[in-house]
XYZ file of C-alpha atoms in Angstrom:
634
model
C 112.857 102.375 129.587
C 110.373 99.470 130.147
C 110.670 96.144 128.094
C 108.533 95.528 125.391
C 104.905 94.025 126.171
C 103.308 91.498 123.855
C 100.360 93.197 122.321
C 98.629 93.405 119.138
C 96.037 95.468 116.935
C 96.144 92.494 114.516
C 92.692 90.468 114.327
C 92.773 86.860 112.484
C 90.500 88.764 109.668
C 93.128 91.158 109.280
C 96.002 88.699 108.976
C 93.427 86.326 106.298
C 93.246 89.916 104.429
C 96.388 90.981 104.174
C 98.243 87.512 103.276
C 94.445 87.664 100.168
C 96.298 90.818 99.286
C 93.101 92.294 100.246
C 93.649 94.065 103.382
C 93.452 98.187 101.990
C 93.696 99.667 105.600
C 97.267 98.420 106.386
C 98.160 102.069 107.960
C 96.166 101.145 110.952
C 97.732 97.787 112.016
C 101.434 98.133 110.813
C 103.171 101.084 112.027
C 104.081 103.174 114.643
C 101.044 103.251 116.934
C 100.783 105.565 120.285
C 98.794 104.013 122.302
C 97.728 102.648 126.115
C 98.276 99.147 127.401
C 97.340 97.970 131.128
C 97.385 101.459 132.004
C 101.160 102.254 130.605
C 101.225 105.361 127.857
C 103.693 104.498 124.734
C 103.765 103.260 121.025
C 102.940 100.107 119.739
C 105.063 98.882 116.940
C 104.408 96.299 113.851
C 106.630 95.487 111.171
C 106.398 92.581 108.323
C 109.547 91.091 107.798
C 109.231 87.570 107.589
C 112.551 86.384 106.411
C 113.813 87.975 109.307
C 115.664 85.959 112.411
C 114.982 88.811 114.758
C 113.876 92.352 114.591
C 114.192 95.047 117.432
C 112.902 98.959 117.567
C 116.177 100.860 118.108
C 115.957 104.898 118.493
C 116.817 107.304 120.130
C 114.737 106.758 124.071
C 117.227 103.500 123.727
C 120.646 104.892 122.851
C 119.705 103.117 119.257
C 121.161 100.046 120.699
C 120.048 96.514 119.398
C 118.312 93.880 121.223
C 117.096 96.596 124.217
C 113.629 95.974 122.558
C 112.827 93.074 120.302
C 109.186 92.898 118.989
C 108.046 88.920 118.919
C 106.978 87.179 115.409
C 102.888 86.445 115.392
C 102.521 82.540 115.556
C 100.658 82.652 112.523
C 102.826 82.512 109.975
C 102.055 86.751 108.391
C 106.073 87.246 109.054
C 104.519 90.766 111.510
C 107.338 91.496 114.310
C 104.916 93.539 116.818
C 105.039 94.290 120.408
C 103.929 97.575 122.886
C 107.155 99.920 124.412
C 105.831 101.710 126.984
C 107.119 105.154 127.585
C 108.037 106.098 124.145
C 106.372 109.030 123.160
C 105.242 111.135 120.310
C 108.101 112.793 118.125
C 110.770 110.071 119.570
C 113.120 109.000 116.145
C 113.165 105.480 115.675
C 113.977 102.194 112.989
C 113.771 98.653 112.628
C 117.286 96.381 113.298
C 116.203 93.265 111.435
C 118.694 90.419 111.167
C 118.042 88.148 108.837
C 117.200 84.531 108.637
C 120.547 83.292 107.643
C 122.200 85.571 110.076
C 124.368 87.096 107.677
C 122.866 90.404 107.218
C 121.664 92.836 109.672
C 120.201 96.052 108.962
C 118.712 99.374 109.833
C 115.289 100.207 108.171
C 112.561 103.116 108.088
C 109.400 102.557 109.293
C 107.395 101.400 105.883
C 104.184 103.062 107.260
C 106.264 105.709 109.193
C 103.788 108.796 109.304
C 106.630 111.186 109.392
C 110.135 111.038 108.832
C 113.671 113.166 109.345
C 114.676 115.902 107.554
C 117.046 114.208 104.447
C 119.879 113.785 104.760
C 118.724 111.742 107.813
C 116.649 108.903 108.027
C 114.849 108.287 110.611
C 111.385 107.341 111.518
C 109.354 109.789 113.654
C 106.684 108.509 115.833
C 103.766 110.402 115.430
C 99.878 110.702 115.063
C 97.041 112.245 112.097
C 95.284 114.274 114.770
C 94.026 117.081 112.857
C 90.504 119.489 112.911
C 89.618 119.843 109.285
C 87.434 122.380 108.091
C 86.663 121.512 104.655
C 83.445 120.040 105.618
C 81.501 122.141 102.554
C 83.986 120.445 99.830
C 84.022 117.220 101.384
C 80.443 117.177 101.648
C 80.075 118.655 97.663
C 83.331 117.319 95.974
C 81.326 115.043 93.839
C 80.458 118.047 91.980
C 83.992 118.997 91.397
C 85.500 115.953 90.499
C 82.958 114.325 88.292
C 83.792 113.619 84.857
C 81.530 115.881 83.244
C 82.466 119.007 85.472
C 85.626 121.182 84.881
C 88.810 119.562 84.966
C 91.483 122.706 85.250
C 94.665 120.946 86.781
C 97.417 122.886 87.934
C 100.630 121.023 87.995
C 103.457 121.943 91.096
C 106.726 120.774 92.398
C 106.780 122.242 95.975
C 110.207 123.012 96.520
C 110.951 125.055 93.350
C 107.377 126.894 92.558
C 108.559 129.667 95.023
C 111.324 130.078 96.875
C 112.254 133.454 100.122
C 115.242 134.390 100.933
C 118.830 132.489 100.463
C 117.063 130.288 98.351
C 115.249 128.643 101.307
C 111.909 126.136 100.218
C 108.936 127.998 101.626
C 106.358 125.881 104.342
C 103.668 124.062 103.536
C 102.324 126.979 105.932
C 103.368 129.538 103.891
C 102.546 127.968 100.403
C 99.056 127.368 102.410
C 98.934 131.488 102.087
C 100.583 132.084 98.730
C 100.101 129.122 96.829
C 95.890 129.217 97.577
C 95.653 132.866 96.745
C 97.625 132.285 93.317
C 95.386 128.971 92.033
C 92.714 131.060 92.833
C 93.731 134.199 90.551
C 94.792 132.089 87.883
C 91.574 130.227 88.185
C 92.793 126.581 88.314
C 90.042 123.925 90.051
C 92.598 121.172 90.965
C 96.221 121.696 91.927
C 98.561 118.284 91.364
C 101.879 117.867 93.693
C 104.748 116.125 91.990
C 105.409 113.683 95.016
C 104.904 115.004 98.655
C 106.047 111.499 99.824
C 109.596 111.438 101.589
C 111.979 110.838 99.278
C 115.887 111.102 99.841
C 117.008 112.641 96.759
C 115.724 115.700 95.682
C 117.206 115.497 92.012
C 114.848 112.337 91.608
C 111.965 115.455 91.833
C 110.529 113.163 94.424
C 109.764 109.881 91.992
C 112.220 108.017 94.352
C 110.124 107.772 97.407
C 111.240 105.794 100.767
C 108.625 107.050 103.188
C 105.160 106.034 101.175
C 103.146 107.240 104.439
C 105.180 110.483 105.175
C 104.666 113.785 103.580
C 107.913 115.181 103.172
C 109.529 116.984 106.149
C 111.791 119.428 103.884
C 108.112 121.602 104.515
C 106.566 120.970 107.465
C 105.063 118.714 109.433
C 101.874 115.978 108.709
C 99.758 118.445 110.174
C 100.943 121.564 107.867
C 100.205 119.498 104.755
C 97.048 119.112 106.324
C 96.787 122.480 106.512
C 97.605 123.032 102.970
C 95.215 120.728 101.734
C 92.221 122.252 104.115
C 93.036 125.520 102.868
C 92.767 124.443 98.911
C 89.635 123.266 99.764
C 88.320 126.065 101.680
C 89.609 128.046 98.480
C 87.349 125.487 96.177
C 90.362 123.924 94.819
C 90.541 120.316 94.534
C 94.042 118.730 95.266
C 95.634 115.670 93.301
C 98.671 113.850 94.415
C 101.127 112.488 92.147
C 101.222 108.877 93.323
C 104.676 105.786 92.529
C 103.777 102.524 92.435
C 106.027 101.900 89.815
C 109.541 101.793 91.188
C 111.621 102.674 94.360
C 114.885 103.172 95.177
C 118.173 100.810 96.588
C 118.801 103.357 99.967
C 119.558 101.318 102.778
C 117.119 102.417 105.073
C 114.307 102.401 102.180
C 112.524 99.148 101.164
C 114.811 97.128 98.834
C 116.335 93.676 100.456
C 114.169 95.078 103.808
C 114.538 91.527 105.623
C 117.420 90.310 104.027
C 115.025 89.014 101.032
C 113.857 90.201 98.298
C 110.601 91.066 100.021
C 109.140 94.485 98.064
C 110.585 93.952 94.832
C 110.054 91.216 92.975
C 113.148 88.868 93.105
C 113.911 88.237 89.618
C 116.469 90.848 88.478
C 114.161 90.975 84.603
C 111.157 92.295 86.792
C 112.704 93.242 89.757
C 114.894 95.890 88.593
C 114.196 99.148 86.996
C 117.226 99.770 83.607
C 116.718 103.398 83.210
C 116.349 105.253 87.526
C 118.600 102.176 88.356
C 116.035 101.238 91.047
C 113.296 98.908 92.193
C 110.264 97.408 90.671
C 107.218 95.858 93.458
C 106.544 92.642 93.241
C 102.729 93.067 92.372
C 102.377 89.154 92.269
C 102.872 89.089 96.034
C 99.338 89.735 98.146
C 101.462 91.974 100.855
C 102.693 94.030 98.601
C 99.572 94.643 96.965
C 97.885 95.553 100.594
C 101.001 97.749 101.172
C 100.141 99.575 97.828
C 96.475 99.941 98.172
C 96.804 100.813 101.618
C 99.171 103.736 100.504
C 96.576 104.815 98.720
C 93.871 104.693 100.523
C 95.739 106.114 102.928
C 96.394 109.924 101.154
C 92.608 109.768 100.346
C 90.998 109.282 103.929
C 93.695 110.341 105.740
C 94.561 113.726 103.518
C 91.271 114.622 102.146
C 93.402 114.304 98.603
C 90.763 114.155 95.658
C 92.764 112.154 93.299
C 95.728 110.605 92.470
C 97.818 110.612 89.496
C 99.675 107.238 88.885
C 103.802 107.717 87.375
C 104.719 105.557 84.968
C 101.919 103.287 84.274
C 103.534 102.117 80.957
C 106.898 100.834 82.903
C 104.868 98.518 84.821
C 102.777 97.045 81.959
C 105.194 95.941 79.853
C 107.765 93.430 80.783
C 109.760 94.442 77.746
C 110.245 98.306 79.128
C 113.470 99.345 78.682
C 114.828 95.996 78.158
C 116.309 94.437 75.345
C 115.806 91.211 73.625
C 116.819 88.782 76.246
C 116.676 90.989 79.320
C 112.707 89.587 79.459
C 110.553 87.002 79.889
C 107.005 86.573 78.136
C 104.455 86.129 80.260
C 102.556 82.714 80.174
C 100.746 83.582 76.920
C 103.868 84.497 75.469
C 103.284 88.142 75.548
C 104.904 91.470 76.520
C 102.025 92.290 79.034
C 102.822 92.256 82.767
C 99.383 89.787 84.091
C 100.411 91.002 87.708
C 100.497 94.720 86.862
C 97.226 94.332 85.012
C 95.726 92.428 87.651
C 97.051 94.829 90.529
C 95.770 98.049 88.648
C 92.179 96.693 88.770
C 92.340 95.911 91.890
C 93.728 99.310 93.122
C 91.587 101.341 91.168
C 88.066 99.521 92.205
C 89.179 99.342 95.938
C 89.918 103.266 95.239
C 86.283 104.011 93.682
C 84.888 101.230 95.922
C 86.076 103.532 99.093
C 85.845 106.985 97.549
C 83.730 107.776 94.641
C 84.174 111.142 94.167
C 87.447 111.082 93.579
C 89.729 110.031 90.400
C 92.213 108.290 89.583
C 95.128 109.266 86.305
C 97.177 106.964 84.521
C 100.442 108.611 82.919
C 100.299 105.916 80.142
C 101.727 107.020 77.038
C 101.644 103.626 75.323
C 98.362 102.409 73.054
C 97.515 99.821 75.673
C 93.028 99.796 75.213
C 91.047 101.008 77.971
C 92.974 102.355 80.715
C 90.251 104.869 81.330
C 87.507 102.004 81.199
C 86.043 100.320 83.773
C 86.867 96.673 84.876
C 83.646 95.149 84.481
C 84.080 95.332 80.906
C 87.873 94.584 81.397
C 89.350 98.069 81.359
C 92.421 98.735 83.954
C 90.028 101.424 86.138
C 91.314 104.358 85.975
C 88.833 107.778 85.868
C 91.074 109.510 82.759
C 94.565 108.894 80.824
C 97.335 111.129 80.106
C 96.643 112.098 76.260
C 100.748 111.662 75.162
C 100.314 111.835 72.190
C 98.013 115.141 71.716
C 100.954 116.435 73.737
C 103.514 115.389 71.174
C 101.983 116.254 68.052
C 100.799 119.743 69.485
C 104.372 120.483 70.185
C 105.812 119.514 67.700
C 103.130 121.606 65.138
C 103.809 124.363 66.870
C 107.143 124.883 66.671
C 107.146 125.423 62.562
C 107.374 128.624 61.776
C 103.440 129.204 60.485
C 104.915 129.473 56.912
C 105.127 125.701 56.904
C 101.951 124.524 59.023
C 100.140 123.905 55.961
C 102.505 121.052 55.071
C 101.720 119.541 58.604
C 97.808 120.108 59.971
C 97.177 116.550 60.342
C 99.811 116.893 63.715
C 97.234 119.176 65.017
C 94.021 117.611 63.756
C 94.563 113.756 64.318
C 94.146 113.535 67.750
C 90.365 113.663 66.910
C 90.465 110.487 65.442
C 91.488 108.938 68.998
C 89.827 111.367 71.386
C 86.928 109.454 72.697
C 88.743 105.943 73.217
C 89.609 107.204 76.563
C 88.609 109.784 79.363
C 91.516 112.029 78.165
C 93.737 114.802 80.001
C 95.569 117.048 77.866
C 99.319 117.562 79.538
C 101.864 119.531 79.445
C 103.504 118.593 82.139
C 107.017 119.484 84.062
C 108.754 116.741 81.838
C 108.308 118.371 78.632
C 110.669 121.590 80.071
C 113.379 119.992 80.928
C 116.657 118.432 79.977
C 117.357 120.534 76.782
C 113.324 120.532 75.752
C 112.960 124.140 76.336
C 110.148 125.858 77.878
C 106.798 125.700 76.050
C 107.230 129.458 75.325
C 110.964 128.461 74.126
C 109.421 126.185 71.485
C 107.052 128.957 69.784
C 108.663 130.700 66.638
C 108.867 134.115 64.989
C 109.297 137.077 66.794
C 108.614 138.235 70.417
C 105.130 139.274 68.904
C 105.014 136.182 67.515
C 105.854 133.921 70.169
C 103.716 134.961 72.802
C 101.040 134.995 70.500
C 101.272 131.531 69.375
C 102.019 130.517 72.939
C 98.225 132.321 73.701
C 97.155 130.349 70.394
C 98.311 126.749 71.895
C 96.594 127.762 75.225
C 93.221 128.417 73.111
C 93.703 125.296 71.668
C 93.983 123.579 74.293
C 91.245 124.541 76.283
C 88.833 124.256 73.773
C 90.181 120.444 72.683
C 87.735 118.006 74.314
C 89.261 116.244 77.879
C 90.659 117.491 80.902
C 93.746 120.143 81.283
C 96.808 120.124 83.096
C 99.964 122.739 82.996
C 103.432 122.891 84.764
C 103.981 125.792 86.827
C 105.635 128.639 85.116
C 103.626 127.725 82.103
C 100.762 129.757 82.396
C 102.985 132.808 82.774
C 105.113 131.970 79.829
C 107.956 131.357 81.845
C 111.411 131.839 79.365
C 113.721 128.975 80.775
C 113.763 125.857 81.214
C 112.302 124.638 85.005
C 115.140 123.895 87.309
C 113.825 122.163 90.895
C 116.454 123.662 92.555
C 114.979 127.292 92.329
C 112.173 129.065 92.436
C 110.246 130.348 88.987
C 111.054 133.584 87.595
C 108.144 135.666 88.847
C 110.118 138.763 87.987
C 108.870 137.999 84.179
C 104.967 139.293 85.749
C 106.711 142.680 85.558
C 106.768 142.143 81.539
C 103.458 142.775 79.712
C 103.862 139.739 77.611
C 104.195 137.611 80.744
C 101.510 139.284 82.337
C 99.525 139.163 79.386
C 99.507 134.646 79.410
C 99.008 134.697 82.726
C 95.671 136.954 82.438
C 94.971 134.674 79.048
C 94.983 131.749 81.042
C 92.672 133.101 84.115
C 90.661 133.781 80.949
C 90.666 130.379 79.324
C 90.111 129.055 82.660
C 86.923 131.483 83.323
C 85.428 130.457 79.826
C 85.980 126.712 80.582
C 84.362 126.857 83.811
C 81.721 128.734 82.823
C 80.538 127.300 79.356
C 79.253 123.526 79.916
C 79.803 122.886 76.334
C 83.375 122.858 77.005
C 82.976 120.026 79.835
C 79.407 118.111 80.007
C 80.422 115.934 77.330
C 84.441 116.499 77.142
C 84.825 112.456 76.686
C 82.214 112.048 74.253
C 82.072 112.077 70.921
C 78.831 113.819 70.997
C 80.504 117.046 72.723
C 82.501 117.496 69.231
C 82.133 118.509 65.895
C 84.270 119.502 62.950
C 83.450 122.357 61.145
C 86.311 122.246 58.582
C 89.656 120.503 59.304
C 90.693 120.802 56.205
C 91.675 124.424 55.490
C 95.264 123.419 55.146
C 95.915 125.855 52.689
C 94.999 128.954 55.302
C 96.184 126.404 58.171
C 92.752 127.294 59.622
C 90.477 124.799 61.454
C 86.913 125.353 62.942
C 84.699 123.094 65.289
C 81.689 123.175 67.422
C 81.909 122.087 71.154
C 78.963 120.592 72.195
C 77.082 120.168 76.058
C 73.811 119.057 77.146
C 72.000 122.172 76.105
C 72.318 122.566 72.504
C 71.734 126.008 72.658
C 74.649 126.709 74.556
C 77.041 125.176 72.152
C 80.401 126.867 70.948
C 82.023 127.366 67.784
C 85.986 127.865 67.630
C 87.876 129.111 65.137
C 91.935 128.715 65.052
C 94.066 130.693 62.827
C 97.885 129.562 62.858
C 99.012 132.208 61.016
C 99.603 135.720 61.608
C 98.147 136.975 58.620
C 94.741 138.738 59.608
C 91.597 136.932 57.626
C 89.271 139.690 57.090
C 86.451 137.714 55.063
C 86.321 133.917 56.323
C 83.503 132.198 55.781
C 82.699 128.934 58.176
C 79.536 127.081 57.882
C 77.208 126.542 61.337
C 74.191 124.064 61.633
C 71.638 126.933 62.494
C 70.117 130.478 61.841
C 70.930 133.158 64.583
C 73.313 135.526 65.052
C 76.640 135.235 66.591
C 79.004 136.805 69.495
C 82.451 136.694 70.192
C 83.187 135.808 73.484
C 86.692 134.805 73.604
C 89.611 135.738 71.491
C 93.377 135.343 72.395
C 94.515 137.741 70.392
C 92.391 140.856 72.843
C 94.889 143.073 74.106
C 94.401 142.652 77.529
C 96.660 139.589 77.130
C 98.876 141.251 74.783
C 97.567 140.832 71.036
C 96.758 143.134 68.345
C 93.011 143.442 69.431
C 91.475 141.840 66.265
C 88.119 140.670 66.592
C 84.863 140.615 65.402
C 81.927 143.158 65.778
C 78.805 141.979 67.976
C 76.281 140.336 66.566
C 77.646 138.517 63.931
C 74.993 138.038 61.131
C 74.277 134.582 59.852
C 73.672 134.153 55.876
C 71.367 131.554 54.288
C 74.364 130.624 52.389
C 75.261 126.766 52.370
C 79.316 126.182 53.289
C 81.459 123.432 54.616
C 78.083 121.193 54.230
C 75.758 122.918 56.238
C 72.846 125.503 55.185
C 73.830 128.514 57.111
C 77.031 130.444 57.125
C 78.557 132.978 58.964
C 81.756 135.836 57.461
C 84.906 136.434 60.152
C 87.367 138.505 60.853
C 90.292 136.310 62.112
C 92.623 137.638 64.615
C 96.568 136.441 63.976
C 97.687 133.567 65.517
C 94.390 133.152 67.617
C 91.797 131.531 68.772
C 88.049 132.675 68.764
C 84.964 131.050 70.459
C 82.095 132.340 69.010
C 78.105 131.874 71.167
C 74.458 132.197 69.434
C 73.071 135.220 71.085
């Protein structure tokens, strides 16, 4: 094997960039590079580690030994180890021996911008490439149209490795899921699918939040290229595709990024903001510039590279707060004397307008569950950037409402009703999400009272709730078939349940709900306005009934939905509705083709010149138990 060749791909611009914290396409310089130099075919290499004394590529085309190739430090003070090995080819394993400055500690890393890595256990870097024919040109070319704001927002929520499993309990491919996984978002009727992390990670208990290999989809499916694949075929399908995204924390593995050079280099190097109490790992130090490039590279990275149409940030609240988790003296105010984290702040503007500034028809979603003001706002009128917000705490109450047996709900309508008061301060999405069915939560269906009857209807009731609520939708696999258990990553969902007319009945509710949504632009023009909603009557505590109109650009498409939380049937309810016409059912989860009693109401409705709940015109209903009803003019 030849001896390393000094070379570079680093320009002065890129070095001025990248020490500004402003250099966003990292991915190309730093790395694992094949390439040819004076006519010699290899892989050029580039690695920051600037507390380092020397660093060398070991792997295996050199026996992994140290010192057979050491990459030389630029003379410019970046702390990039680079140099050319020709002969190396594509596939070869590899890492980084970096001895630190001091001498004292020597160590074998990953590749930080590795593009693919070993199967875990191992750890390894792979050398490899992005080549790839894409043939999502028609989504590409149109996804403005499916990722705007005021278009459908239908997000389907997957961990990879337990949403189906084949035989012996074996993970299927991304090849495979690129078959089954397409053709099931597309019967269900989902527009956006969301992957729990596809980054490498070593510990699959972490769900993937743990991630080592930031530029790597995970191997445990496939290679780069059959992710690709995936992701081409969701689009082909008309599926958008968000990826869960962790710039929050990583983990201590000794081939990952903590102490990479012998210094505190990734994480920030006091213990109070460095170190993460409750997954005992890592925090970024998002007061360095590097780091920063390193982050919005990532990012930028999954969106040109992947074709991904959004990403979902974990954890925002952890890195806001310096007080997360920590007790009284375990923190340090910032120089105001507050609890906010300045470099967070700063960093999250900065990522989310490079993000828009690059790609504009994509989005970005904080998981925020704190009250911290405009996270969905943008930063010229100093908002944090991001397109919508995780709505927490529509989540909580929701849950918690619906798990009272319907003879109490009276006593508690305001847990249903007052996330209206809060709606519009942000570009909402409404989760339920994998961490609300797990560790002793129950599944959503699990959580619904009364009998069998019973609970599948009121988990059909939440669902029509839901998807009439104003903001964006999201809901963990297994959900939308009313799966019984709690989720456990480590196998696949109980699709024997489909077999079940009650299962098969939420799963048809939701293709439903998903249909309607689509289809009715009162339920998504204005979904983060406070023009696209209006009460009716929230007040019916008494029949723990509520009624409102959903509202788009055309008035004369608006909605009206009716909820009844009980199972008694309402023959004679009266609502009040702001015009003369007549009206006609359209939706109504309690139809028995997903399973209910098949209660409904007659078409047309008949409208009475009869004032009620303020307005001049009125309308009588027959409410279906434990439903929901969306009523149209016409």
């Amino acid at each position: 094997m030849s001896k390393v060749i000094p070379h570079s791909l680093f320009t002065d611009f890129d070095i001025d960039l990248f020490k500004a914290g402003k250099h966003f396409r990292l991915h190309e310089k730093l790395g694992a590079h094949v390439a040819e130099v004076d006519g010699q075919k290899g892989v050029y290499f580039a690695v920051w580690a600037p507390s380092a004394r020397n660093v060398s590529v070991v792997g295996d085309f050199n026996y992994w030994l140290q010192g057979e190739h050491p990459l030389n430090v630029r003379w410019d003070a970046s702390g990039i180890w680079e140099g050319f090995i020709p002969g190396v080819e594509k596939g070869a394993l590899y890492k980084y021996k970096i001895q630190s400055n001091n001498g004292s500690v020597i160590t074998e890393k990953a590749d930080p911008f590795a593009l693919y890595c070993e199967k875990p256990p191992h750890t390894a870097s792979v050398v490899w490439d992005l080549d790839y024919k894409w043939k999502d040109a028609k989504w590409m070319g149109a996804r403005q149209n499916h990722n705007a704001l005021d278009k459908p927002f239908s997000v389907y929520e997957v961990h990879l490795g337990s949403w189906k499993r084949k035989g012996d309990n074996q993970f299927l491919t991304y090849v495979e899921l690129a078959d089954d996984l397409v053709q099931y978002v597309k019967e269900t009727g989902f527009t956006h699918v969301e992957f729990m992390p596809v980054m490498e990670y070593p510990y699959d208990p972490s769900w993937g939040y743990q991630l080592v290999g930031y530029f790597a989809p995970t191997s445990r499916f496939g290679k780069p290229q059959d992710f690709m694949l995936l992701v081409d075929k969701l689009h082909q399908a008309g599926i958008g595709v968000i990826l869960d995204w962790v710039p929050s924390h990583f983990p201590s593995d000794a081939h990952g990024l903590g102490f990479f050079d012998g210094s505190h280099l990734y994480e920030h190097p006091d213990i109070r903001k460095g170190y993460h109490p409750d997954w005992k790992s890592l925090v970024f130090n998002y007061g360095r510039n590097e780091v920063r490039s390193f982050l919005i590279s990532n990012a930028i990275f999954w969106l040109q590279h992947y074709h991904v149409d959004g990403l979902r940030v974990d954890a925002v609240a952890s890195m806001l707060y310096l007080d997360y988790s920590r007790k009284d003296g375990e923190w340090e105010p910032n120089i105001y004397g507050g609890r906010e984290n300045l470099d967070t702040i700063s960093f999250l503007k900065d990522f989310n307008e490079a993000v828009y500034a690059h790609f504009p028809d994509v989005q970005t979603i904080a998981e925020e569950s704190t009250s911290f003001p405009m996270v969905s706002r943008p930063t010229y009128i100093g908002g944090l950037g991001f397109g919508m917000k995780w709505m927490m705490g529509w989540m909580h109450d929701t849950l918690e409402y619906f798990k009272k047996d319907a003879i109490y709900r009276k006593y508690h309508q305001n847990d249903l009703t007052f996330s209206l008061t809060y709606a519009f301060t942000e570009n909402f999405m409404l989760p339920l999400s994998h961490d609300e069915v797990v560790y002793g939560k129950r599944s959503i269906l699990g959580r619904m009272p009364g009998d069998e009857w019973q609970r599948f209807a009121n988990l059909r009731l939440l669902y029509g709730c839901m998807f009439t609520h104003p903001g964006a939708k999201l809901l963990f696999q297994g959900a939308e078939f009313g799966q019984s258990e709690e989720w456990n990553f480590e196998q696949s969902l109980d699709w024997h349940l489909l077999e079940y007319d009650f299962h098969k009945g939420i799963k048809n509710t939701i293709a439903a709900l998903n249909q309607l949504y689509k289809s009715h632009p009162a339920l998504y023009e204005k979904q983060f306005s406070a023009e696209g909603f209006e009460w009716i009557n929230y007040g019916d505590h008494e029949n723990a009934v509520i009624s409102f109109i959903r509202k788009g650009n055309n008035p004369k498409e608006n909605l009206i939905v009716v909820c009844n939380m009980t199972p008694v049937v309402r023959d004679d309810y009266r609502i009040g509705i702001p015009t003369k016409g007549k009206l006609t059912e359209i939706f109504n989860t309690d139809d028995a083709r997903f399973g209910g009693s098949g209660v409904g109401n007659p078409s047309p409705i008949k409208t009475d010149a009869m004032p009620w709940n303020g307005r001049e015109f009125s309308a009588v209903l027959k409410l279906a138990p434990l439903a929901t009803i969306v009523l149209r003019y016409g």
